[in-house]
Amino acid sequence: LPGADEGFDAIEYEWLKEAACKEYLQSWVTEKKLTQRVEELKPGEWFRAQWSEWCGLVSAWKKKQSEHRDPNKRAQVQKRKREAEAPKKDGDGEAEGEAEVKEEQEEEEEKEEEPKPKVDANDLDPFAVEDVCDIGSGEPLFANFEREDWMLLSLRFELHLLVHAFR
């Protein structure tokens, strides 16, 4: 509201008294700030970097989920994991035939090994899991996620990013 210090001869309040007019104007401005759309608001570099990292992480998780659901892919992934864990020997003088026999024996031993204990994902605290890709039995935490679950997860992360972007 204009004041006497701004050079006005007289200020008249037609509908309400001065205090009520100031309160009404303040509530009107506050309401407009809440409801008016800001067109020129653009995401910053930090937001874009975090968002692209998130998209890559979610796509990797979805790939792991599809691999876990498909038994053929699951067997291939477990085989690759075992190969990566096994110490590799380069040029230690073994013949190729002996190496193949040892590999076959190792595969048979791995088949005979007891399976990992079954862990029920419903009994776990999701915040206590160290690796969401393996809850202890080789099953990802998100193994039973549907489309809606992925959408809720993305929405939650988007809100998290928005809150931290506007600190």
XYZ file of C-alpha atoms in Angstrom:
167
model
C 0.000 0.000 0.000
C 1.227 3.512 -0.658
C 2.406 5.545 2.299
C 2.490 9.247 3.105
C 6.274 9.218 2.597
C 5.766 8.488 -1.125
C 4.421 11.980 -1.810
C 0.648 11.416 -1.780
C -1.495 14.258 -0.400
C -4.104 11.934 1.096
C -4.686 8.183 1.193
C -8.300 7.057 1.503
C -9.397 3.514 2.289
C -12.890 3.091 0.837
C -13.858 -0.460 1.861
C -11.777 -1.351 4.887
C -9.578 0.339 7.470
C -5.816 0.661 6.832
C -4.768 -2.408 8.891
C -7.448 -4.603 7.301
C -6.421 -3.385 3.820
C -2.771 -4.283 4.469
C -3.798 -7.733 5.704
C -6.093 -8.289 2.705
C -3.393 -7.204 0.229
C -0.814 -9.469 1.912
C -3.152 -12.492 1.738
C -3.936 -11.717 -1.928
C -0.217 -11.520 -2.812
C 0.505 -14.760 -0.929
C -2.336 -16.568 -2.708
C -1.089 -15.344 -6.108
C 2.454 -16.495 -5.344
C 1.131 -19.969 -4.564
C -1.118 -20.313 -7.602
C 0.661 -18.374 -10.351
C 2.632 -20.490 -12.784
C 6.327 -19.665 -13.208
C 7.105 -20.151 -16.895
C 10.808 -19.345 -16.944
C 11.847 -21.840 -14.265
C 14.486 -24.215 -15.682
C 16.361 -27.097 -14.014
C 19.985 -26.438 -13.135
C 23.115 -28.447 -13.879
C 23.069 -30.222 -10.516
C 19.496 -31.381 -11.079
C 20.266 -32.604 -14.608
C 23.355 -34.501 -13.435
C 21.454 -36.169 -10.600
C 18.503 -36.962 -12.886
C 20.663 -38.552 -15.598
C 22.492 -40.628 -12.974
C 19.125 -41.734 -11.559
C 17.785 -42.716 -14.991
C 20.874 -44.861 -15.626
C 20.556 -46.512 -12.225
C 16.857 -47.302 -12.713
C 17.465 -48.763 -16.173
C 20.227 -50.984 -14.740
C 17.869 -52.097 -11.971
C 15.121 -52.887 -14.467
C 17.615 -54.935 -16.486
C 18.590 -56.872 -13.341
C 14.919 -57.437 -12.604
C 14.284 -58.874 -16.067
C 17.389 -61.071 -15.749
C 16.167 -62.329 -12.384
C 12.716 -63.161 -13.748
C 14.071 -65.085 -16.755
C 15.671 -68.383 -15.584
C 17.962 -68.630 -18.637
C 19.342 -65.153 -18.110
C 19.627 -65.777 -14.366
C 21.797 -68.849 -15.012
C 24.011 -66.842 -17.376
C 24.407 -64.033 -14.852
C 25.300 -66.470 -12.075
C 27.824 -68.161 -14.361
C 29.427 -64.798 -15.199
C 29.521 -63.921 -11.511
C 31.256 -67.204 -10.641
C 33.767 -66.705 -13.450
C 34.574 -63.240 -12.179
C 35.049 -64.529 -8.634
C 37.245 -67.464 -9.645
C 40.946 -66.631 -9.714
C 42.244 -66.660 -13.243
C 45.466 -68.423 -14.047
C 47.425 -67.254 -17.050
C 50.066 -69.482 -18.575
C 50.802 -71.790 -15.668
C 51.734 -74.683 -17.945
C 48.457 -76.591 -17.922
C 47.300 -78.192 -21.128
C 43.981 -77.094 -22.590
C 42.414 -80.489 -21.950
C 43.293 -80.389 -18.268
C 41.838 -76.884 -17.976
C 38.573 -78.026 -19.556
C 38.334 -81.011 -17.199
C 38.895 -78.743 -14.200
C 36.220 -76.323 -15.432
C 33.735 -79.182 -15.797
C 34.565 -80.407 -12.293
C 34.095 -76.907 -10.890
C 30.720 -76.590 -12.621
C 29.597 -79.915 -11.161
C 30.741 -78.849 -7.698
C 28.879 -75.572 -8.012
C 25.715 -77.433 -8.976
C 26.107 -79.665 -5.939
C 26.595 -76.708 -3.593
C 23.684 -75.859 -1.377
C 21.552 -73.026 -2.712
C 21.628 -69.721 -0.875
C 19.107 -69.463 1.942
C 15.743 -68.107 0.868
C 15.193 -64.598 2.215
C 11.663 -63.217 2.311
C 11.718 -59.644 0.998
C 8.532 -58.833 2.918
C 10.287 -59.408 6.246
C 13.227 -57.122 5.426
C 13.597 -53.473 6.304
C 14.385 -51.851 2.920
C 16.595 -49.245 4.594
C 18.715 -51.922 6.296
C 19.602 -53.754 3.064
C 23.188 -53.027 2.047
C 22.782 -53.903 -1.638
C 19.352 -53.505 -3.239
C 20.495 -55.777 -6.068
C 21.041 -58.689 -3.644
C 19.068 -59.070 -0.418
C 21.087 -62.090 0.651
C 19.707 -64.854 -1.526
C 20.722 -63.387 -4.870
C 17.274 -61.874 -5.361
C 17.079 -58.120 -5.918
C 14.925 -56.104 -3.539
C 12.913 -54.892 -6.516
C 12.364 -58.366 -8.010
C 8.582 -58.150 -7.728
C 8.200 -54.502 -8.740
C 5.469 -53.708 -11.213
C 5.076 -50.633 -13.399
C 3.315 -48.709 -10.613
C 6.112 -49.424 -8.146
C 8.713 -48.033 -10.544
C 6.572 -44.925 -11.077
C 6.202 -44.350 -7.326
C 9.938 -44.802 -6.850
C 10.674 -42.266 -9.592
C 8.139 -39.810 -8.181
C 9.686 -40.081 -4.744
C 13.162 -39.418 -6.120
C 11.936 -36.481 -8.242
C 10.412 -34.874 -5.157
C 13.654 -35.508 -3.277
C 15.602 -33.763 -6.049
C 13.205 -30.820 -6.132
C 13.461 -30.302 -2.389
C 17.255 -30.363 -2.480
C 17.501 -28.259 -5.646
C 15.591 -25.370 -4.045
C 17.436 -25.206 -0.728
